[in-house]
Amino acid sequence: MDVSLLTDKYEITMLDAALRNGRAARRCAFEVFARRLPAGRRFGVVAGTGRLLELLRDFRFEAAELEFLRSSGAAGEQTLDYLSGYRFAGTIWGYAEGETFFPGSPVLTVEGTFAEAVVLETLVLSVLNHDSAVAAAASRMTAAAQGRPCFDMGARRTHERSALAAARAAVVAGFSGTSALEAGRLWGIPTIGTAAHAFTLLHDTEREAFEAQVASQGAATTLLVDTFDVASAVRTAVEVAGPELASVRLDSGDLPALAREVRAQLDALGAGDTGITVTSDLDEYSIAALAAAPVTAYGVGTRLVTGSGAPTAEMVYKMVAREDAQGQVRGVAKSAGGKSTISGAKWAGRRLDRAGQATEEVVVCGVGERPNRAALPGSLRPLQVPLVVNGEIDEQWIGPDGLARAVDRHRASRAELPPWALRLSGGDPAIPTTVMPPREVL
């Protein structure tokens, strides 16, 4: 997929003007952070880093893109010449994918010339805002599921490309698989899916449909039992597949009550090992409401891929430092209005108590360029890792291996949070964020 024009026009017009007046080569630092979490959320989840690095690897302006910029008047010849050879040669530090974050956390820092960094704003934000929103919702769902597996079934509820990103982000936050085959191919995610109501309706009887499915997939399948009468379908399912039937699926009705009835019926039929998968517009709240029900797994669609009411992580991409006329890098900040920023590139660490529980997010500011990492005392767990160094992308964050690392990081990061972080009721961020200059960190 061409990615260079996944760019807002003002990034190109700023570049054009900066090239004209000679400021485009100034060294700069841009940071990605969220001023606040979506209402009621107690933590965010960084997701999309691996996808972003994959896209950055392919961020090139080829002849077709350059001709569009020329014909649309977005850029002059000097800018087109610069973009024709564009390769990001700077450095990017960021929270490891899967890490939890809080208001003010410097989730990503892009260091390079103004020309290199400014054109990445839209790409960075569109990836991180979407994927992190889905991952935050997914984390709340997997926490509510209390160890029962959750599966992504949202591909039919969003844009086809967003569905793939959502599937990956959900796995970062603990989902066990996806219905989206392309996501499985790209990142090695386990894929799931058996049959819909249409398959039952295709056949003359429900028994005939079940027989066809079992003949094709074996008893290790999931039979959908709520097309007509649930009790009759459960009985037929066990008769057809035997007690080795892996699972039945409920997609409608009063799920807690229905799950209990089906569990009792399966047990009475000798299918005590047959699980119960539930779907039907689930979110973290309905999953939590099913905690006492004999449910084996959850399939989540619309609410997952739309961030369960928070479709963006509300991250922004702001310049925090730039080189002056004397070649010194100085901190810069916006001060007007209600959207002020904090100048200087930053390090971040998480303070843990003796039991290993997070108590504080500490953000250490530099005067301009980021302070030496030694400014973080040993009592803090460092949060940022190098993602790109002098234009060289660290490939360990990309592909199936990168996704596996993100899964592990999220599991460990969420486990550090205090117990109230996992409450579904509205509340403040689970831990406070403290911003300070290096000399004040003790």
Coordinates of C-alpha atoms in Angstrom, one line a residue:
M1 CA 0.0 0.0 0.0
D2 CA 1.3 3.5 -0.9
V3 CA 1.8 5.4 2.4
S4 CA 3.5 8.7 1.6
L5 CA 0.3 10.5 0.9
L6 CA -1.2 9.3 4.1
T7 CA -0.2 12.9 5.0
D8 CA -2.1 16.0 5.8
K9 CA -1.5 18.8 3.2
Y10 CA -0.2 21.2 5.8
E11 CA 2.8 19.0 6.5
I12 CA 3.8 19.4 2.9
T13 CA 3.1 23.2 2.8
M14 CA 5.1 23.7 6.0
L15 CA 8.0 21.7 4.5
D16 CA 7.8 23.8 1.4
A17 CA 8.0 27.1 3.3
A18 CA 10.8 25.8 5.5
L19 CA 12.9 24.7 2.6
R20 CA 12.4 28.1 1.0
N21 CA 13.7 30.0 4.0
G22 CA 16.4 27.6 5.0
R23 CA 14.9 26.3 8.3
A24 CA 14.0 22.8 7.2
A25 CA 17.4 21.3 8.2
R26 CA 17.2 22.5 11.8
R27 CA 17.3 19.6 14.2
C28 CA 14.0 19.1 16.0
A29 CA 12.2 16.8 18.4
F30 CA 8.5 16.0 18.2
E31 CA 6.7 14.1 20.9
V32 CA 3.5 12.0 20.9
F33 CA 1.4 12.1 24.1
A34 CA -2.1 12.3 25.3
R35 CA -3.2 15.3 27.4
R36 CA -5.9 13.1 29.0
L37 CA -7.3 9.7 28.7
P38 CA -10.8 9.1 27.3
A39 CA -13.5 9.8 29.9
G40 CA -13.6 7.1 32.6
R41 CA -10.5 5.3 31.5
R42 CA -7.8 4.5 34.1
F43 CA -4.9 3.7 31.7
G44 CA -4.1 3.6 28.0
V45 CA -2.3 0.9 26.0
V46 CA 0.4 1.7 23.4
A47 CA -0.4 -0.3 20.2
G48 CA 0.4 0.1 16.6
T49 CA 4.2 0.5 17.0
G50 CA 5.0 -2.5 14.9
R51 CA 2.6 -1.4 12.1
L52 CA 4.0 2.1 12.2
L53 CA 7.6 0.9 11.7
E54 CA 6.4 -1.3 8.8
L55 CA 4.8 1.7 7.2
L56 CA 7.8 3.9 7.9
R57 CA 10.0 1.4 6.1
D58 CA 7.9 2.0 3.0
F59 CA 7.4 5.8 3.4
R60 CA 8.7 6.9 0.0
F61 CA 7.5 9.5 -2.5
E62 CA 7.5 7.8 -5.9
A63 CA 6.8 9.4 -9.3
A64 CA 3.0 9.2 -9.0
E65 CA 2.9 10.8 -5.6
L66 CA 5.3 13.6 -6.7
E67 CA 3.2 14.3 -9.8
F68 CA 0.1 14.6 -7.7
L69 CA 1.8 17.1 -5.4
R70 CA 3.0 19.1 -8.4
S71 CA -0.3 19.2 -10.2
S72 CA -2.3 20.0 -7.0
G73 CA 0.1 22.9 -6.2
A74 CA 0.9 21.6 -2.8
A75 CA 4.7 21.8 -3.3
G76 CA 7.2 23.6 -5.4
E77 CA 10.1 22.1 -7.3
Q78 CA 12.6 22.4 -4.4
T79 CA 10.2 20.4 -2.2
L80 CA 9.5 17.9 -4.8
D81 CA 13.2 17.3 -5.3
Y82 CA 13.7 16.9 -1.6
L83 CA 10.8 14.4 -1.3
S84 CA 12.0 12.4 -4.3
G85 CA 14.9 11.2 -2.1
Y86 CA 13.1 11.2 1.2
R87 CA 14.3 8.6 3.7
F88 CA 13.8 9.1 7.4
A89 CA 17.4 9.2 8.8
G90 CA 16.5 10.3 12.3
T91 CA 15.9 8.5 15.6
I92 CA 12.7 7.4 17.2
W93 CA 12.3 6.4 20.9
G94 CA 9.0 5.1 22.2
Y95 CA 7.2 3.2 24.9
A96 CA 7.5 -0.5 24.0
E97 CA 4.4 -1.7 22.3
G98 CA 2.0 -3.1 24.8
E99 CA 3.1 -0.7 27.6
T100 CA 0.4 1.1 29.5
F101 CA 0.5 4.9 29.5
F102 CA -1.0 7.8 31.3
P103 CA -1.7 11.5 30.6
G104 CA 1.6 13.3 29.6
S105 CA 3.5 10.0 28.9
P106 CA 6.0 10.7 26.1
V107 CA 4.7 7.7 24.1
L108 CA 6.9 8.4 21.1
T109 CA 9.8 10.9 20.4
V110 CA 10.8 11.6 16.8
E111 CA 14.2 13.3 16.5
G112 CA 15.6 14.5 13.2
T113 CA 15.5 17.5 10.9
F114 CA 12.3 19.5 10.7
A115 CA 11.9 18.2 7.1
E116 CA 12.3 14.6 8.2
A117 CA 10.0 14.7 11.1
V118 CA 7.2 17.0 10.2
V119 CA 5.9 14.9 7.3
L120 CA 5.3 11.9 9.6
E121 CA 2.7 13.6 11.9
T122 CA -0.4 12.2 10.3
L123 CA 0.9 8.7 9.7
V124 CA 2.1 8.4 13.3
L125 CA -1.1 9.7 14.8
S126 CA -3.5 7.8 12.6
V127 CA -1.7 4.5 13.5
L128 CA -1.2 5.1 17.2
N129 CA -4.5 6.7 17.9
H130 CA -6.5 4.0 16.3
D131 CA -4.6 1.0 17.5
S132 CA -4.1 2.3 21.0
A133 CA -7.8 3.0 21.3
V134 CA -8.7 -0.6 20.3
A135 CA -6.0 -2.0 22.6
A136 CA -7.3 -0.1 25.6
A137 CA -10.8 -1.4 25.0
A138 CA -9.4 -4.9 24.4
S139 CA -7.5 -4.8 27.7
R140 CA -10.6 -3.8 29.6
M141 CA -12.4 -6.8 28.0
T142 CA -9.7 -9.3 28.7
A143 CA -9.4 -8.1 32.3
A144 CA -13.2 -8.5 32.6
A145 CA -13.0 -12.0 31.1
Q146 CA -10.8 -13.2 34.0
G147 CA -8.8 -15.6 32.0
R148 CA -11.4 -16.8 29.6
P149 CA -10.3 -16.3 26.0
C150 CA -11.7 -13.4 23.9
F151 CA -11.8 -13.5 20.1
D152 CA -12.0 -10.6 17.6
M153 CA -15.0 -10.9 15.3
G154 CA -15.1 -7.2 14.2
A155 CA -14.0 -7.4 10.6
R156 CA -17.5 -6.8 9.3
R157 CA -18.0 -3.8 11.5
T158 CA -15.3 -1.4 10.3
H159 CA -13.2 -0.4 7.3
E160 CA -11.4 -3.4 5.8
R161 CA -7.9 -2.0 6.6
S162 CA -9.0 -0.9 10.1
A163 CA -10.2 -4.4 10.8
L164 CA -6.7 -5.8 10.3
A165 CA -5.2 -3.1 12.5
A166 CA -7.9 -3.7 15.2
A167 CA -7.2 -7.5 15.1
R168 CA -3.5 -6.9 15.8
A169 CA -4.2 -4.3 18.5
A170 CA -6.6 -6.6 20.2
V171 CA -4.0 -9.4 20.4
V172 CA -1.5 -7.0 21.9
A173 CA -4.0 -6.6 24.8
G174 CA -4.7 -10.2 25.3
F175 CA -7.2 -11.4 22.7
S176 CA -6.5 -15.0 21.6
G177 CA -7.4 -14.9 17.9
T178 CA -9.3 -13.2 15.1
S179 CA -11.8 -14.0 12.4
A180 CA -9.8 -11.8 9.9
L181 CA -7.7 -14.1 7.7
E182 CA -5.4 -11.4 6.4
A183 CA -4.5 -10.4 9.9
G184 CA -3.6 -14.1 10.5
R185 CA -1.4 -14.1 7.4
L186 CA 0.4 -10.9 8.2
W187 CA 1.1 -11.4 11.9
G188 CA 0.7 -15.1 12.6
I189 CA -2.5 -14.5 14.7
P190 CA -4.6 -17.6 15.2
T191 CA -7.7 -17.4 13.1
I192 CA -11.2 -18.6 14.2
G193 CA -14.6 -19.1 12.6
T194 CA -17.0 -21.9 11.8
A195 CA -20.5 -21.0 10.5
A196 CA -23.2 -18.4 10.6
H197 CA -27.0 -18.6 10.7
A198 CA -27.0 -18.6 6.9
F199 CA -25.4 -22.0 6.9
T200 CA -28.2 -23.5 9.0
L201 CA -30.8 -21.7 6.9
L202 CA -29.2 -23.1 3.7
H203 CA -30.2 -26.7 4.7
D204 CA -33.6 -28.3 5.0
T205 CA -33.1 -29.2 8.6
E206 CA -30.8 -28.0 11.4
R207 CA -29.6 -31.6 11.8
E208 CA -28.5 -31.7 8.1
A209 CA -26.6 -28.4 8.7
F210 CA -24.8 -29.7 11.8
E211 CA -23.9 -33.0 10.0
A212 CA -22.4 -31.1 7.1
Q213 CA -20.3 -28.9 9.4
V214 CA -19.1 -31.8 11.5
A215 CA -18.3 -33.8 8.3
S216 CA -16.2 -30.9 7.1
Q217 CA -14.5 -29.7 10.4
G218 CA -14.8 -32.7 12.7
A219 CA -16.1 -32.6 16.3
A220 CA -13.6 -30.0 17.3
T221 CA -15.9 -27.3 15.9
T222 CA -18.4 -24.8 17.3
L223 CA -22.0 -25.3 16.4
L224 CA -24.3 -22.3 16.4
V225 CA -27.4 -23.3 18.3
D226 CA -29.7 -20.3 18.4
T227 CA -31.2 -20.2 14.9
F228 CA -34.5 -21.8 16.0
D229 CA -35.0 -23.5 19.4
V230 CA -31.9 -23.6 21.5
A231 CA -32.7 -26.7 23.6
S232 CA -33.6 -28.7 20.5
A233 CA -30.4 -27.5 18.8
V234 CA -28.2 -28.4 21.7
R235 CA -29.6 -31.9 21.8
T236 CA -29.2 -32.3 18.0
A237 CA -25.6 -31.0 18.2
V238 CA -24.6 -33.6 20.8
E239 CA -26.3 -36.3 18.9
V240 CA -24.5 -35.4 15.7
A241 CA -21.0 -34.6 17.1
G242 CA -21.0 -36.7 20.2
P243 CA -19.6 -35.6 23.6
E244 CA -16.4 -34.6 21.8
L245 CA -18.1 -31.5 20.4
A246 CA -15.7 -28.6 21.2
S247 CA -18.3 -25.9 21.7
V248 CA -21.7 -24.4 21.0
R249 CA -22.3 -20.8 20.3
L250 CA -25.0 -18.5 21.6
D251 CA -25.5 -15.3 19.6
S252 CA -28.8 -13.9 21.1
G253 CA -31.1 -13.8 24.0
D254 CA -30.6 -13.5 27.7
L255 CA -27.0 -14.8 27.6
P256 CA -26.4 -15.3 31.4
A257 CA -29.6 -17.3 31.9
L258 CA -29.3 -19.1 28.5
A259 CA -25.7 -20.1 29.2
R260 CA -26.7 -21.7 32.5
E261 CA -29.5 -23.6 30.9
V262 CA -27.3 -24.8 28.1
R263 CA -24.5 -25.8 30.5
A264 CA -27.0 -27.9 32.5
Q265 CA -28.3 -29.5 29.3
L266 CA -24.8 -30.3 28.0
D267 CA -23.9 -31.9 31.2
A268 CA -27.0 -34.0 31.3
L269 CA -26.3 -35.2 27.7
G270 CA -22.8 -36.3 28.8
A271 CA -21.0 -33.4 27.0
G272 CA -19.4 -32.0 30.1
D273 CA -16.3 -30.9 28.2
T274 CA -18.2 -29.0 25.5
G275 CA -17.7 -25.3 25.9
I276 CA -20.1 -22.4 25.5
T277 CA -19.0 -19.4 23.3
V278 CA -21.1 -16.3 23.5
T279 CA -21.2 -13.4 21.0
S280 CA -23.9 -10.7 20.4
D281 CA -22.7 -7.1 20.8
L282 CA -20.4 -7.8 23.7
D283 CA -18.3 -5.2 25.4
E284 CA -16.3 -5.1 28.7
Y285 CA -19.5 -4.5 30.7
S286 CA -21.5 -7.4 29.3
I287 CA -18.4 -9.6 29.6
A288 CA -18.1 -8.6 33.3
A289 CA -21.8 -9.4 33.7
L290 CA -21.2 -12.9 32.4
A291 CA -18.4 -13.6 35.0
A292 CA -20.6 -15.9 37.0
A293 CA -22.1 -17.6 34.0
P294 CA -20.6 -21.0 32.7
V295 CA -19.2 -19.3 29.6
T296 CA -16.0 -20.6 28.0
A297 CA -15.1 -17.9 25.5
Y298 CA -16.3 -14.5 24.1
G299 CA -16.5 -13.3 20.5
V300 CA -16.4 -9.5 20.3
G301 CA -17.2 -7.3 17.3
T302 CA -18.4 -3.8 17.0
R303 CA -17.5 -2.5 20.4
L304 CA -13.9 -3.8 20.0
V305 CA -13.1 -2.3 16.7
T306 CA -14.6 1.1 17.7
G307 CA -12.7 1.3 20.9
S308 CA -15.8 0.6 23.0
G309 CA -17.0 4.2 22.9
A310 CA -13.5 5.8 22.7
P311 CA -12.4 5.4 19.0
T312 CA -9.2 7.5 19.5
A313 CA -6.5 7.6 22.2
E314 CA -6.5 11.4 21.9
M315 CA -2.7 11.5 21.2
V316 CA -1.1 14.6 19.6
Y317 CA 2.2 15.2 17.9
K318 CA 4.0 18.3 19.1
M319 CA 7.4 19.9 18.6
V320 CA 9.2 20.1 22.0
A321 CA 12.7 21.2 20.9
R322 CA 14.5 22.7 17.9
E323 CA 17.9 24.0 16.9
D324 CA 18.5 27.7 17.1
A325 CA 20.6 30.0 14.9
Q326 CA 23.7 29.2 16.9
G327 CA 23.2 25.4 16.5
Q328 CA 22.0 24.8 20.0
V329 CA 18.9 22.7 20.6
R330 CA 16.4 24.6 22.8
G331 CA 13.1 23.5 24.3
V332 CA 10.0 25.0 22.7
A333 CA 6.4 25.0 23.8
K334 CA 2.9 26.3 23.0
S335 CA 1.6 28.4 25.8
A336 CA -1.6 30.0 24.6
G337 CA -5.1 28.7 25.2
G338 CA -5.9 25.4 26.9
K339 CA -3.5 23.3 24.9
S340 CA -0.1 24.2 26.3
T341 CA 2.8 21.8 26.0
I342 CA 6.0 21.2 28.0
S343 CA 9.2 22.1 26.4
G344 CA 12.2 19.8 26.0
A345 CA 12.7 16.2 25.0
K346 CA 12.0 13.7 27.8
W347 CA 12.8 10.4 29.5
A348 CA 10.1 8.5 31.3
G349 CA 10.2 5.9 34.0
R350 CA 7.6 4.2 36.2
R351 CA 8.1 4.2 40.0
L352 CA 7.3 0.8 41.6
D353 CA 6.9 0.1 45.3
R354 CA 8.6 -2.8 47.1
A355 CA 5.9 -5.2 45.9
G356 CA 6.4 -4.2 42.3
Q357 CA 3.2 -2.2 42.0
A358 CA 3.3 1.0 40.0
T359 CA 2.8 4.2 42.0
E360 CA 3.8 7.0 39.7
E361 CA 4.8 7.9 36.1
V362 CA 7.8 10.2 36.2
V363 CA 8.7 12.3 33.1
V364 CA 12.1 13.9 33.2
C365 CA 12.5 17.0 30.9
G366 CA 15.6 18.1 29.1
V367 CA 16.5 21.7 28.5
G368 CA 16.3 21.0 24.8
E369 CA 17.7 17.7 23.8
R370 CA 16.7 14.8 26.0
P371 CA 18.8 14.5 29.1
N372 CA 21.2 11.7 29.6
R373 CA 19.3 8.5 30.4
A374 CA 21.2 8.4 33.7
A375 CA 18.9 11.2 34.8
L376 CA 16.4 8.4 35.5
P377 CA 17.3 7.0 39.0
G378 CA 17.5 3.3 39.5
S379 CA 14.3 3.3 41.4
L380 CA 12.4 3.9 38.2
R381 CA 11.7 1.3 35.5
P382 CA 12.7 2.9 32.1
L383 CA 9.8 3.0 29.7
Q384 CA 11.3 4.1 26.3
V385 CA 13.2 1.9 23.9
P386 CA 15.0 2.7 20.7
L387 CA 12.8 2.0 17.7
V388 CA 14.8 3.7 14.9
V389 CA 18.4 4.8 15.3
N390 CA 19.9 7.1 12.6
G391 CA 17.3 5.8 10.1
E392 CA 17.9 2.1 10.9
I393 CA 14.6 0.4 12.0
D394 CA 14.9 -2.2 14.8
E395 CA 13.3 -5.1 13.1
Q396 CA 12.5 -6.9 16.4
W397 CA 9.4 -4.8 16.8
I398 CA 8.0 -5.9 13.4
G399 CA 6.0 -8.9 12.2
P400 CA 4.8 -11.9 14.3
D401 CA 7.9 -11.7 16.6
G402 CA 7.2 -8.0 17.3
L403 CA 3.6 -8.8 18.1
A404 CA 4.6 -11.6 20.5
R405 CA 6.9 -9.1 22.3
A406 CA 4.0 -6.6 22.6
V407 CA 1.8 -9.3 24.1
D408 CA 4.3 -10.1 26.7
R409 CA 5.0 -6.4 27.5
H410 CA 1.3 -5.7 28.0
R411 CA 0.8 -8.6 30.2
A412 CA 3.7 -7.5 32.5
S413 CA 2.8 -3.8 32.4
R414 CA -0.9 -4.3 33.3
A415 CA 0.1 -6.7 36.1
E416 CA 2.1 -3.8 37.7
L417 CA -0.9 -1.5 37.9
P418 CA -2.8 -1.2 41.2
P419 CA -6.0 -3.3 41.5
W420 CA -8.3 -0.3 40.9
A421 CA -6.8 0.2 37.5
L422 CA -9.0 -2.6 36.2
R423 CA -12.3 -1.3 37.6
L424 CA -14.8 -0.5 34.8
S425 CA -16.4 2.3 36.7
G426 CA -15.3 5.8 35.8
G427 CA -12.3 7.1 37.6
D428 CA -9.1 9.0 37.4
P429 CA -5.9 7.6 35.9
A430 CA -4.6 4.6 38.0
I431 CA -1.3 6.4 38.8
P432 CA -0.3 10.1 38.7
T433 CA 2.1 11.6 36.2
T434 CA 4.8 13.8 37.6
V435 CA 6.8 16.0 35.2
M436 CA 10.1 17.5 36.5
P437 CA 13.5 18.7 35.3
P438 CA 16.4 16.2 35.8
R439 CA 17.8 17.8 38.9
E440 CA 14.6 17.3 40.8
V441 CA 14.5 13.6 40.4
L442 CA 15.8 11.9 43.5

